[in-house]
mmCIF file of C-alpha atoms in Angstrom:
data_model
loop_
_atom_site.group_PDB
_atom_site.id
_atom_site.type_symbol
_atom_site.label_atom_id
_atom_site.label_comp_id
_atom_site.label_asym_id
_atom_site.label_seq_id
_atom_site.Cartn_x
_atom_site.Cartn_y
_atom_site.Cartn_z
ATOM 1 C CA ALA A 1 -7.932 -10.563 -17.607
ATOM 2 C CA GLN A 2 -5.052 -12.266 -19.398
ATOM 3 C CA PRO A 3 -1.503 -10.875 -19.853
ATOM 4 C CA ARG A 4 -1.358 -8.072 -22.383
ATOM 5 C CA GLY A 5 2.277 -8.070 -23.464
ATOM 6 C CA SER A 6 4.360 -4.995 -24.248
ATOM 7 C CA ALA A 7 2.891 -4.061 -27.633
ATOM 8 C CA LEU A 8 0.215 -1.390 -27.957
ATOM 9 C CA THR A 9 -3.157 -3.107 -27.739
ATOM 10 C CA GLU A 10 -6.801 -2.152 -27.708
ATOM 11 C CA PRO A 11 -7.800 -2.477 -24.019
ATOM 12 C CA LEU A 12 -10.991 -4.475 -24.555
ATOM 13 C CA LEU A 13 -9.424 -6.726 -27.207
ATOM 14 C CA ALA A 14 -5.916 -7.091 -25.823
ATOM 15 C CA ALA A 15 -5.497 -10.580 -27.344
ATOM 16 C CA PRO A 16 -7.770 -10.539 -30.409
ATOM 17 C CA ARG A 17 -6.703 -13.977 -31.686
ATOM 18 C CA VAL A 18 -7.217 -15.758 -28.369
ATOM 19 C CA ALA A 19 -10.219 -17.643 -29.816
ATOM 20 C CA GLU A 20 -7.879 -19.683 -32.009
ATOM 21 C CA THR A 21 -5.914 -21.022 -29.035
ATOM 22 C CA SER A 22 -8.732 -21.345 -26.510
ATOM 23 C CA ARG A 23 -9.349 -25.021 -25.851
ATOM 24 C CA VAL A 24 -12.299 -24.053 -23.637
ATOM 25 C CA LEU A 25 -14.025 -22.072 -26.383
ATOM 26 C CA LEU A 26 -13.600 -24.933 -28.840
ATOM 27 C CA ARG A 27 -14.951 -27.415 -26.306
ATOM 28 C CA GLU A 28 -17.960 -25.203 -25.536
ATOM 29 C CA LEU A 29 -18.776 -24.791 -29.222
ATOM 30 C CA LEU A 30 -18.657 -28.550 -29.728
ATOM 31 C CA ALA A 31 -20.773 -29.135 -26.609
ATOM 32 C CA GLU A 32 -23.705 -27.527 -28.437
ATOM 33 C CA VAL A 33 -23.543 -30.178 -31.189
ATOM 34 C CA PRO A 34 -25.993 -31.656 -31.704
ATOM 35 C CA LEU A 35 -27.342 -30.351 -28.370
ATOM 36 C CA ARG A 36 -25.905 -29.769 -24.905
ATOM 37 C CA CYS A 37 -27.018 -32.474 -22.451
ATOM 38 C CA HIS A 38 -27.952 -31.152 -19.029
ATOM 39 C CA SER A 39 -26.621 -33.376 -16.269
ATOM 40 C CA ARG A 40 -29.215 -32.957 -13.502
ATOM 41 C CA ILE A 41 -32.570 -33.559 -15.149
ATOM 42 C CA THR A 42 -34.534 -36.810 -14.835
ATOM 43 C CA GLY A 43 -38.042 -38.027 -15.657
ATOM 44 C CA PRO A 44 -40.195 -36.003 -18.104
ATOM 45 C CA PRO A 45 -37.612 -33.182 -18.521
ATOM 46 C CA ALA A 46 -34.997 -35.792 -19.485
ATOM 47 C CA LEU A 47 -37.372 -37.347 -22.016
ATOM 48 C CA ASP A 48 -38.091 -33.908 -23.511
ATOM 49 C CA ALA A 49 -34.336 -33.277 -23.701
ATOM 50 C CA LEU A 50 -33.867 -36.544 -25.577
ATOM 51 C CA LYS A 51 -36.538 -35.554 -28.100
ATOM 52 C CA ARG A 52 -34.926 -32.144 -28.655
ATOM 53 C CA TYR A 53 -31.528 -33.823 -28.960
ATOM 54 C CA HIS A 54 -32.840 -36.186 -31.641
ATOM 55 C CA GLN A 55 -34.450 -33.339 -33.596
ATOM 56 C CA SER A 56 -31.234 -31.329 -33.450
ATOM 57 C CA ALA A 57 -29.198 -34.375 -34.518
ATOM 58 C CA GLN A 58 -31.417 -34.740 -37.580
ATOM 59 C CA ARG A 59 -30.849 -31.087 -38.488
ATOM 60 C CA TRP A 60 -27.087 -31.515 -38.103
ATOM 61 C CA LEU A 61 -27.138 -34.505 -40.450
ATOM 62 C CA GLN A 62 -28.692 -32.229 -43.058
ATOM 63 C CA ARG A 63 -25.972 -29.602 -42.503
ATOM 64 C CA LEU A 64 -23.086 -32.047 -42.837
ATOM 65 C CA GLN A 65 -21.809 -32.877 -46.281
ATOM 66 C CA ASP A 66 -22.001 -36.625 -46.840
ATOM 67 C CA PRO A 67 -22.343 -37.672 -43.151
ATOM 68 C CA PRO A 68 -21.036 -41.190 -42.351
ATOM 69 C CA ALA A 69 -23.589 -43.961 -42.695
ATOM 70 C CA GLN A 70 -22.875 -45.113 -39.129
ATOM 71 C CA LEU A 71 -23.734 -41.643 -37.788
ATOM 72 C CA GLN A 72 -27.004 -41.623 -39.705
ATOM 73 C CA GLN A 73 -27.823 -45.094 -38.405
ATOM 74 C CA GLU A 74 -27.180 -44.113 -34.783
ATOM 75 C CA VAL A 75 -29.464 -41.074 -35.090
ATOM 76 C CA LYS A 76 -32.155 -43.326 -36.528
ATOM 77 C CA LEU A 77 -31.711 -45.847 -33.698
ATOM 78 C CA LEU A 78 -31.968 -43.054 -31.118
ATOM 79 C CA GLY A 79 -35.314 -41.994 -32.575
ATOM 80 C CA GLU A 80 -36.577 -45.577 -32.448
ATOM 81 C CA TRP A 81 -35.398 -45.928 -28.828
ATOM 82 C CA ILE A 82 -37.240 -42.747 -27.801
ATOM 83 C CA GLU A 83 -40.439 -43.898 -29.503
ATOM 84 C CA LYS A 84 -40.226 -47.332 -27.892
ATOM 85 C CA ASN A 85 -39.468 -46.059 -24.360
ATOM 86 C CA ALA A 86 -41.555 -42.881 -24.256
ATOM 87 C CA ASN A 87 -44.256 -44.635 -22.236
ATOM 88 C CA SER A 88 -42.075 -47.091 -20.349
ATOM 89 C CA GLY A 89 -42.766 -45.598 -16.941
ATOM 90 C CA GLY A 90 -39.432 -43.830 -16.775
ATOM 91 C CA ALA A 91 -41.259 -40.546 -16.515
ATOM 92 C CA ARG A 92 -42.189 -41.436 -12.937
ATOM 93 C CA ARG A 93 -38.593 -42.116 -11.889
ATOM 94 C CA ARG A 94 -36.771 -39.167 -10.452
ATOM 95 C CA ASN A 95 -33.648 -40.957 -9.217
ATOM 96 C CA ALA A 96 -30.867 -40.556 -11.801
ATOM 97 C CA GLU A 97 -29.717 -44.147 -11.299
ATOM 98 C CA ASP A 98 -33.197 -45.521 -12.055
ATOM 99 C CA CYS A 99 -34.227 -43.143 -14.846
ATOM 100 C CA PRO A 100 -33.721 -44.694 -18.309
ATOM 101 C CA TYR A 101 -33.916 -41.258 -19.940
ATOM 102 C CA ARG A 102 -31.149 -39.899 -17.737
ATOM 103 C CA LYS A 103 -28.995 -42.939 -18.507
ATOM 104 C CA LYS A 104 -29.600 -42.481 -22.221
ATOM 105 C CA LEU A 105 -28.606 -38.821 -22.068
ATOM 106 C CA ASP A 106 -25.401 -39.762 -20.236
ATOM 107 C CA SER A 107 -24.566 -42.381 -22.854
ATOM 108 C CA LEU A 108 -24.769 -39.775 -25.610
ATOM 109 C CA VAL A 109 -21.772 -37.865 -24.224
ATOM 110 C CA ALA A 110 -19.807 -40.872 -22.898
ATOM 111 C CA GLU A 111 -16.288 -41.595 -24.131
ATOM 112 C CA LYS A 112 -16.053 -45.068 -22.565
ATOM 113 C CA PRO A 113 -16.708 -47.936 -23.045
ATOM 114 C CA ASP A 114 -18.184 -46.808 -26.374
ATOM 115 C CA LEU A 115 -18.117 -43.391 -28.003
ATOM 116 C CA GLY A 116 -21.409 -41.599 -27.495
ATOM 117 C CA LEU A 117 -23.335 -40.021 -30.346
ATOM 118 C CA SER A 118 -22.242 -36.515 -29.342
ATOM 119 C CA ILE A 119 -18.559 -37.515 -29.541
ATOM 120 C CA ARG A 120 -19.085 -38.920 -33.043
ATOM 121 C CA PHE A 121 -20.733 -35.678 -34.114
ATOM 122 C CA HIS A 122 -17.833 -33.701 -32.667
ATOM 123 C CA VAL A 123 -15.359 -35.580 -34.867
ATOM 124 C CA GLU A 124 -17.308 -34.487 -37.940
ATOM 125 C CA VAL A 125 -17.974 -30.927 -36.804
ATOM 126 C CA GLU A 126 -14.638 -29.975 -35.210
ATOM 127 C CA PRO A 127 -13.114 -28.583 -38.443
ATOM 128 C CA LYS A 128 -16.121 -26.258 -38.735
ATOM 129 C CA ALA A 129 -15.717 -25.184 -35.085
ATOM 130 C CA VAL A 130 -12.028 -24.447 -35.666
ATOM 131 C CA GLU A 131 -12.993 -22.350 -38.677
ATOM 132 C CA VAL A 132 -15.529 -20.444 -36.547
ATOM 133 C CA CYS A 133 -12.762 -19.650 -34.043
ATOM 134 C CA ARG A 134 -10.539 -18.411 -36.872
ATOM 135 C CA ILE A 135 -13.302 -16.172 -38.241
ATOM 136 C CA MET A 136 -13.922 -14.796 -34.741
ATOM 137 C CA SER A 137 -10.211 -14.033 -34.377
ATOM 138 C CA ASP A 138 -10.062 -12.329 -37.780
ATOM 139 C CA GLU A 139 -13.040 -10.132 -36.895
ATOM 140 C CA ALA A 140 -11.654 -9.302 -33.428
ATOM 141 C CA GLU A 141 -8.281 -8.397 -34.940
ATOM 142 C CA ARG A 142 -9.931 -6.179 -37.561
ATOM 143 C CA LEU A 143 -12.038 -4.447 -34.924
ATOM 144 C CA ALA A 144 -9.052 -3.970 -32.573
ATOM 145 C CA ALA A 145 -7.036 -2.350 -35.359
ATOM 146 C CA ALA A 146 -9.942 -0.055 -36.228
ATOM 147 C CA LEU A 147 -10.359 0.999 -32.603
ATOM 148 C CA LEU A 148 -6.635 1.711 -32.203
ATOM 149 C CA GLY A 149 -6.888 4.061 -35.182
ATOM 150 C CA TYR A 150 -9.899 5.875 -33.760
ATOM 151 C CA LYS A 151 -9.324 9.617 -33.444
ATOM 152 C CA ILE A 152 -10.272 11.018 -30.057
ATOM 153 C CA SER A 153 -11.754 14.497 -30.029
ATOM 154 C CA ALA A 154 -9.633 17.168 -28.385
ATOM 155 C CA ILE A 155 -12.800 18.686 -26.953
ATOM 156 C CA PRO A 156 -13.502 17.310 -23.438
ATOM 157 C CA ALA A 157 -16.640 15.198 -23.291
ATOM 158 C CA VAL A 158 -19.640 16.725 -21.569
ATOM 159 C CA ILE A 159 -21.223 14.088 -19.341
ATOM 160 C CA GLU A 160 -24.607 14.721 -17.771
ATOM 161 C CA LEU A 161 -25.267 12.991 -14.446
ATOM 162 C CA THR A 162 -28.721 12.951 -12.898
ATOM 163 C CA GLU A 163 -29.220 11.267 -9.533
ATOM 164 C CA GLN A 164 -32.587 10.357 -8.021
ATOM 165 C CA GLN A 165 -33.103 9.336 -4.418
ATOM 166 C CA SER A 166 -34.980 6.208 -3.350
ATOM 167 C CA THR A 167 -38.740 6.532 -2.987
ATOM 168 C CA GLU A 168 -41.649 4.237 -2.232
ATOM 169 C CA ALA A 169 -41.980 3.764 -5.978
ATOM 170 C CA GLY A 170 -38.530 2.227 -6.267
ATOM 171 C CA PRO A 171 -34.819 2.384 -5.455
ATOM 172 C CA GLY A 172 -32.755 5.435 -6.312
ATOM 173 C CA HIS A 173 -30.930 5.440 -9.608
ATOM 174 C CA ALA A 174 -28.627 7.616 -11.651
ATOM 175 C CA VAL A 175 -28.566 8.431 -15.346
ATOM 176 C CA LEU A 176 -25.321 9.129 -17.194
ATOM 177 C CA ARG A 177 -25.713 10.713 -20.604
ATOM 178 C CA TYR A 178 -23.060 11.328 -23.240
ATOM 179 C CA GLY A 179 -24.652 12.488 -26.458
ATOM 180 C CA GLU A 180 -27.209 9.840 -27.374
ATOM 181 C CA ASP A 181 -25.651 7.183 -25.127
ATOM 182 C CA VAL A 182 -27.579 6.775 -21.885
ATOM 183 C CA LEU A 183 -26.502 4.551 -18.977
ATOM 184 C CA ARG A 184 -29.042 4.021 -16.216
ATOM 185 C CA VAL A 185 -27.321 2.597 -13.142
ATOM 186 C CA SER A 186 -27.813 2.075 -9.431
ATOM 187 C CA GLY A 187 -27.768 5.262 -7.386
ATOM 188 C CA MET A 188 -26.081 3.325 -4.599
ATOM 189 C CA HIS A 189 -23.211 2.445 -6.930
ATOM 190 C CA VAL A 190 -22.759 5.994 -8.157
ATOM 191 C CA ARG A 191 -22.417 7.093 -4.536
ATOM 192 C CA LYS A 192 -19.948 4.269 -3.892
ATOM 193 C CA LEU A 193 -17.897 5.165 -6.975
ATOM 194 C CA ARG A 194 -17.865 8.827 -6.012
ATOM 195 C CA CYS A 195 -16.526 7.941 -2.564
ATOM 196 C CA LEU A 196 -13.989 5.540 -4.071
ATOM 197 C CA TYR A 197 -12.793 8.211 -6.491
ATOM 198 C CA GLU A 198 -12.534 10.759 -3.688
ATOM 199 C CA VAL A 199 -10.315 8.412 -1.649
ATOM 200 C CA HIS A 200 -7.718 8.528 -4.420
ATOM 201 C CA HIS A 201 -8.463 12.087 -5.624
ATOM 202 C CA PRO A 202 -9.539 14.304 -2.698
ATOM 203 C CA ARG A 203 -12.103 16.913 -3.656
ATOM 204 C CA PRO A 204 -10.648 20.461 -3.689
ATOM 205 C CA LYS A 205 -12.118 23.055 -1.377
ATOM 206 C CA SER A 206 -12.331 25.961 -3.818
ATOM 207 C CA GLU A 207 -15.505 26.128 -5.886
ATOM 208 C CA GLU A 208 -13.711 26.473 -9.234
ATOM 209 C CA SER A 209 -11.411 23.517 -8.576
ATOM 210 C CA ALA A 210 -14.333 21.474 -7.217
ATOM 211 C CA ASN A 211 -16.259 22.042 -10.456
ATOM 212 C CA ILE A 212 -13.288 20.821 -12.505
ATOM 213 C CA TRP A 213 -13.014 17.811 -10.153
ATOM 214 C CA GLU A 214 -16.689 16.984 -10.724
ATOM 215 C CA GLU A 215 -16.361 17.237 -14.521
ATOM 216 C CA THR A 216 -13.309 14.971 -14.470
ATOM 217 C CA PHE A 217 -15.067 12.480 -12.201
ATOM 218 C CA ARG A 218 -18.065 12.274 -14.538
ATOM 219 C CA ARG A 219 -15.910 11.687 -17.617
ATOM 220 C CA ARG A 220 -13.943 8.948 -15.863
ATOM 221 C CA LEU A 221 -17.126 7.443 -14.426
ATOM 222 C CA TYR A 222 -18.736 7.282 -17.862
ATOM 223 C CA ALA A 223 -15.620 5.799 -19.523
ATOM 224 C CA MET A 224 -15.356 3.082 -16.874
ATOM 225 C CA LEU A 225 -19.074 2.211 -16.889
ATOM 226 C CA ARG A 226 -19.269 2.157 -20.683
ATOM 227 C CA ARG A 227 -16.275 -0.219 -20.776
ATOM 228 C CA TYR A 228 -17.865 -2.719 -18.397
ATOM 229 C CA VAL A 229 -21.322 -2.516 -19.961
ATOM 230 C CA THR A 230 -19.708 -3.262 -23.329
ATOM 231 C CA PHE A 231 -17.498 -5.990 -21.834
ATOM 232 C CA ILE A 232 -20.344 -7.799 -20.099
ATOM 233 C CA GLY A 233 -22.486 -7.437 -23.186
ATOM 234 C CA LEU A 234 -25.520 -6.012 -21.444
ATOM 235 C CA ASP A 235 -27.466 -2.808 -21.636
ATOM 236 C CA PRO A 236 -28.622 -1.561 -18.207
ATOM 237 C CA SER A 237 -31.529 0.217 -19.862
ATOM 238 C CA GLU A 238 -32.966 -3.115 -20.997
ATOM 239 C CA GLU A 239 -34.518 -5.881 -18.916
ATOM 240 C CA GLY A 240 -32.689 -9.151 -18.278
ATOM 241 C CA SER A 241 -29.226 -10.012 -16.979
ATOM 242 C CA ARG A 242 -27.952 -12.848 -19.154
ATOM 243 C CA GLY A 243 -24.184 -13.044 -19.024
ATOM 244 C CA GLY A 244 -23.843 -10.704 -16.077
ATOM 245 C CA ASN A 245 -22.736 -13.337 -13.615
ATOM 246 C CA MET A 246 -19.267 -13.323 -15.172
ATOM 247 C CA HIS A 247 -18.718 -10.224 -13.008
ATOM 248 C CA ALA A 248 -20.103 -11.713 -9.777
ATOM 249 C CA ALA A 249 -18.502 -11.320 -6.342
ATOM 250 C CA ALA A 250 -18.571 -12.783 -2.843
ATOM 251 C CA PRO A 251 -21.057 -11.156 -0.427
ATOM 252 C CA GLU A 252 -20.013 -8.221 1.752
ATOM 253 C CA SER A 253 -20.213 -10.379 4.898
ATOM 254 C CA VAL A 254 -17.476 -12.624 3.490
ATOM 255 C CA PHE A 255 -15.172 -9.678 2.862
ATOM 256 C CA ALA A 256 -15.888 -8.252 6.308
ATOM 257 C CA TRP A 257 -14.853 -11.594 7.855
ATOM 258 C CA LEU A 258 -11.711 -11.757 5.704
ATOM 259 C CA ARG A 259 -10.717 -8.271 6.786
ATOM 260 C CA HIS A 260 -11.354 -8.889 10.477
ATOM 261 C CA GLU A 261 -10.022 -12.431 10.759
ATOM 262 C CA MET A 262 -7.287 -12.560 8.108
ATOM 263 C CA ASP A 263 -6.347 -8.900 7.657
ATOM 264 C CA VAL A 264 -7.163 -8.991 3.929
ATOM 265 C CA ARG A 265 -6.899 -5.518 2.424
ATOM 266 C CA CYS A 266 -6.787 -6.011 -1.323
ATOM 267 C CA GLU A 267 -8.535 -7.974 -4.102
ATOM 268 C CA VAL A 268 -6.586 -9.598 -6.932
ATOM 269 C CA PHE A 269 -9.515 -9.810 -9.390
ATOM 270 C CA ALA A 270 -12.032 -6.993 -9.036
ATOM 271 C CA SER A 271 -13.303 -3.799 -10.620
ATOM 272 C CA PRO A 272 -14.528 -0.427 -9.348
ATOM 273 C CA LEU A 273 -18.053 -1.836 -9.632
ATOM 274 C CA ASN A 274 -17.690 -4.926 -7.444
ATOM 275 C CA CYS A 275 -14.656 -4.174 -5.254
ATOM 276 C CA TYR A 276 -14.964 -4.186 -1.472
ATOM 277 C CA PHE A 277 -11.596 -2.623 -0.686
ATOM 278 C CA SER A 278 -10.300 0.708 -1.987
ATOM 279 C CA GLN A 279 -7.310 -1.019 -3.606
ATOM 280 C CA PHE A 280 -7.593 -3.889 -6.066
ATOM 281 C CA TYR A 281 -6.222 -5.332 -9.279
ATOM 282 C CA SER A 282 -8.419 -5.314 -12.361
ATOM 283 C CA ALA A 283 -8.671 -6.126 -16.057
ATOM 284 C CA PHE A 284 -8.809 -2.566 -17.392
ATOM 285 C CA PRO A 285 -6.281 -0.282 -15.669
ATOM 286 C CA ASP A 286 -6.779 2.450 -18.287
ATOM 287 C CA VAL A 287 -10.281 3.186 -16.950
ATOM 288 C CA ASP A 288 -10.049 1.587 -13.480
ATOM 289 C CA THR A 289 -6.932 3.303 -12.090
ATOM 290 C CA PRO A 290 -8.733 6.551 -11.121
ATOM 291 C CA PHE A 291 -10.935 4.426 -8.840
ATOM 292 C CA GLY A 292 -8.119 2.537 -7.097
ATOM 293 C CA SER A 293 -6.947 -0.184 -9.482
ATOM 294 C CA GLN A 294 -3.309 -1.143 -9.024
ATOM 295 C CA GLY A 295 -3.175 -2.578 -12.553
ATOM 296 C CA SER A 296 -3.687 -6.068 -13.924
ATOM 297 C CA PHE A 297 -2.674 -8.922 -11.639
ATOM 298 C CA PHE A 298 -1.071 -10.668 -14.603
ATOM 299 C CA ASP A 299 1.156 -7.673 -15.346
ATOM 300 C CA VAL A 300 2.635 -7.165 -11.860
ATOM 301 C CA GLN A 301 6.034 -8.692 -11.091
ATOM 302 C CA ALA A 302 5.637 -8.693 -7.301
ATOM 303 C CA LEU A 303 2.974 -8.055 -4.681
ATOM 304 C CA PRO A 304 3.451 -6.043 -1.494
ATOM 305 C CA GLU A 305 3.434 -7.904 1.802
ATOM 306 C CA GLY A 306 -0.058 -8.725 2.998
ATOM 307 C CA SER A 307 -3.166 -10.864 2.587
ATOM 308 C CA TYR A 308 -5.199 -10.910 -0.623
ATOM 309 C CA GLU A 309 -8.630 -12.106 -1.701
ATOM 310 C CA VAL A 310 -8.519 -14.008 -4.997
ATOM 311 C CA GLY A 311 -11.783 -14.502 -6.883
ATOM 312 C CA PRO A 312 -10.864 -15.024 -10.552
ATOM 313 C CA PRO A 313 -13.262 -15.128 -13.498
ATOM 314 C CA TYR A 314 -14.560 -18.681 -13.642
ATOM 315 C CA THR A 315 -12.918 -19.650 -16.909
ATOM 316 C CA GLU A 316 -10.397 -22.488 -16.983
ATOM 317 C CA GLU A 317 -7.662 -20.667 -18.865
ATOM 318 C CA VAL A 318 -7.680 -17.609 -16.600
ATOM 319 C CA MET A 319 -7.703 -19.825 -13.489
ATOM 320 C CA ASP A 320 -4.792 -21.816 -14.906
ATOM 321 C CA LEU A 321 -2.739 -18.648 -15.422
ATOM 322 C CA MET A 322 -3.753 -17.459 -11.951
ATOM 323 C CA ALA A 323 -2.647 -20.663 -10.221
ATOM 324 C CA ARG A 324 0.747 -20.618 -11.911
ATOM 325 C CA LYS A 325 1.340 -16.971 -11.040
ATOM 326 C CA LEU A 326 0.269 -17.429 -7.411
ATOM 327 C CA LEU A 327 2.669 -20.355 -7.077
ATOM 328 C CA VAL A 328 5.567 -18.244 -8.375
ATOM 329 C CA PHE A 329 4.744 -15.480 -5.878
ATOM 330 C CA LEU A 330 4.601 -17.954 -2.981
ATOM 331 C CA GLN A 331 7.814 -19.723 -3.966
ATOM 332 C CA HIS A 332 9.830 -16.512 -4.213
ATOM 333 C CA ALA A 333 8.342 -14.432 -1.391
ATOM 334 C CA ASP A 334 10.701 -13.824 1.545
ATOM 335 C CA TYR A 335 8.008 -11.849 3.396
ATOM 336 C CA ALA A 336 4.514 -12.487 4.751
ATOM 337 C CA LEU A 337 2.172 -13.219 1.846
ATOM 338 C CA SER A 338 -1.155 -15.058 1.850
ATOM 339 C CA PHE A 339 -4.077 -15.589 -0.504
ATOM 340 C CA VAL A 340 -7.683 -16.603 0.179
ATOM 341 C CA ILE A 341 -8.889 -18.140 -3.081
ATOM 342 C CA PHE A 342 -12.471 -18.707 -4.256
ATOM 343 C CA VAL A 343 -12.883 -21.057 -7.228
ATOM 344 C CA PRO A 344 -15.725 -23.253 -8.525
ATOM 345 C CA ASP A 345 -15.847 -26.916 -7.533
ATOM 346 C CA TRP A 346 -15.367 -28.286 -11.035
ATOM 347 C CA GLY A 347 -13.224 -31.259 -10.052
ATOM 348 C CA ASP A 348 -9.479 -31.778 -10.240
ATOM 349 C CA ASP A 349 -9.652 -32.433 -13.990
ATOM 350 C CA CYS A 350 -9.692 -28.644 -14.237
ATOM 351 C CA THR A 351 -5.958 -27.877 -14.437
ATOM 352 C CA ALA A 352 -5.943 -25.006 -11.950
ATOM 353 C CA LEU A 353 -7.970 -26.888 -9.321
ATOM 354 C CA GLY A 354 -5.781 -29.963 -9.672
ATOM 355 C CA MET A 355 -2.656 -27.849 -9.289
ATOM 356 C CA MET A 356 -3.879 -25.969 -6.204
ATOM 357 C CA GLY A 357 -4.999 -29.232 -4.607
ATOM 358 C CA GLY A 358 -1.742 -31.003 -5.499
ATOM 359 C CA LYS A 359 1.791 -31.257 -4.170
ATOM 360 C CA ASP A 360 3.082 -27.960 -5.598
ATOM 361 C CA PHE A 361 0.736 -25.939 -3.381
ATOM 362 C CA GLU A 362 0.876 -28.322 -0.400
ATOM 363 C CA PRO A 363 3.614 -26.400 1.518
ATOM 364 C CA TYR A 364 1.521 -23.230 1.327
ATOM 365 C CA ARG A 365 -1.955 -24.539 2.140
ATOM 366 C CA GLN A 366 -3.388 -24.019 5.602
ATOM 367 C CA SER A 367 -6.602 -25.718 6.666
ATOM 368 C CA ARG A 368 -7.847 -26.634 10.130
ATOM 369 C CA HIS A 369 -9.109 -30.001 8.933
ATOM 370 C CA GLY A 370 -6.002 -30.764 6.852
ATOM 371 C CA GLY A 371 -7.752 -30.874 3.480
ATOM 372 C CA ALA A 372 -6.780 -29.013 0.346
ATOM 373 C CA TYR A 373 -9.791 -26.701 0.598
ATOM 374 C CA VAL A 374 -13.057 -25.934 2.373
ATOM 375 C CA LEU A 375 -16.162 -26.576 0.261
ATOM 376 C CA ALA A 376 -19.274 -24.410 0.207
ATOM 377 C CA LYS A 377 -21.897 -26.721 -1.268
ATOM 378 C CA GLY A 378 -23.875 -25.794 -4.344
ATOM 379 C CA ARG A 379 -27.248 -24.112 -3.722
ATOM 380 C CA GLU A 380 -26.266 -23.468 -0.095
ATOM 381 C CA HIS A 381 -24.485 -20.123 -0.546
ATOM 382 C CA GLN A 382 -24.857 -16.900 -2.505
ATOM 383 C CA TYR A 383 -22.865 -14.525 -4.687
ATOM 384 C CA ILE A 384 -23.526 -10.890 -5.526
ATOM 385 C CA SER A 385 -24.889 -10.619 -9.050
ATOM 386 C CA GLY A 386 -22.535 -9.509 -11.792
ATOM 387 C CA VAL A 387 -25.012 -6.790 -12.735
ATOM 388 C CA GLN A 388 -25.348 -5.368 -9.246
ATOM 389 C CA PHE A 389 -24.683 -1.889 -10.629
ATOM 390 C CA PHE A 390 -27.853 -1.906 -12.759
ATOM 391 C CA ALA A 391 -30.467 0.611 -11.703
ATOM 392 C CA ASP A 392 -32.956 -2.062 -10.609
ATOM 393 C CA SER A 393 -30.420 -4.297 -8.852
ATOM 394 C CA GLY A 394 -28.212 -2.283 -6.510
ATOM 395 C CA ALA A 395 -30.535 -1.742 -3.549
ATOM 396 C CA ASP A 396 -32.870 -4.683 -4.209
ATOM 397 C CA ALA A 397 -31.575 -7.718 -2.280
ATOM 398 C CA SER A 398 -33.719 -10.115 -4.319
ATOM 399 C CA ARG A 399 -31.903 -8.953 -7.454
ATOM 400 C CA ARG A 400 -28.545 -8.182 -5.893
ATOM 401 C CA TYR A 401 -27.833 -11.736 -4.646
ATOM 402 C CA TYR A 402 -28.315 -15.117 -6.287
ATOM 403 C CA VAL A 403 -27.956 -18.723 -5.147
ATOM 404 C CA VAL A 404 -24.867 -20.384 -6.624
ATOM 405 C CA PRO A 405 -25.766 -23.682 -8.354
ATOM 406 C CA HIS A 406 -22.249 -25.147 -8.106
ATOM 407 C CA GLY A 407 -19.970 -25.689 -5.137
ATOM 408 C CA THR A 408 -17.238 -23.182 -4.292
ATOM 409 C CA ARG A 409 -13.790 -24.215 -3.095
ATOM 410 C CA VAL A 410 -12.069 -21.896 -0.619
#
């Protein structure tokens, strides 16, 4: 989703060395050392988390070469504290303010007044995390170069498409097959994608031309689906949807309201799989354009007059780039231009959220109650799953939607 530059790049690895400069990736790697502390648990789950944390800390001491004596002592003291307080009655306390286990977990990641144990581990481990990022970048760069040198066959690919209607046994699905590669996806989404493709490429009336149209549609459908399945890191033929929420979207009712009330007609961050409108901006124009993509939002120099829905990937660096680009558009537009933005409620310490809630955006914000945003509270609203196009998800509402654990700023 980030700017690609002018040089020839591999579409899926447009910035192969981004791991080296990603402060978020480095922070997330360090957050796992010695163990990530969940912020909502209290009582017995918090005590169990403390025990796992202590065990992991002991393993990390063994991995480190000559760990500082103070670090070893603090790990030892943590074990003694857990043993002493395991039966203190804290297991019956569910309020975070009263739970000694919750307080202890919070102290492990605190920076003030004293450095927590996790922070001390991070100081020792950070060089290793930086090296991991460098290795990741080297491997991504090697892979990108190999893919750019890949020779594409001059023989058009033959894509088999089998569609099955919904029955009492289950929802309809479609199977795309290219050689040994099989993609099993939602029948509802194949129908949507066919309609979307036909909007931009009307089906010819003659039988011969219609057959060529169908073959071209299938090849483009397969290329686009294979890209997103690879990008998300999931196989729709296997059970489970870990990681799929990175491609989530607002519910259809939200888009219907935006269209009716605010005349929104285009999405700034979408894909053929989760778009609501027939025109959108997306991360992979090379495979998305046949289905209505106008290109990458980060590559366009100006937007046409109108209202836009903005639902970026929930990563800090992408949201930061988004906020800066939106501000430039607003500052230089001499025509009607508006954006409805959906971002997670991560606090103003997140650069993009602080910027959009600050003075730079103040002249352009409009809210009935005068605030910087409207908040949809966590666990009180839903998103469409990022794997809505999977065969078992498209028409099944229980799989298609999920409750959002965090708040959403609008």
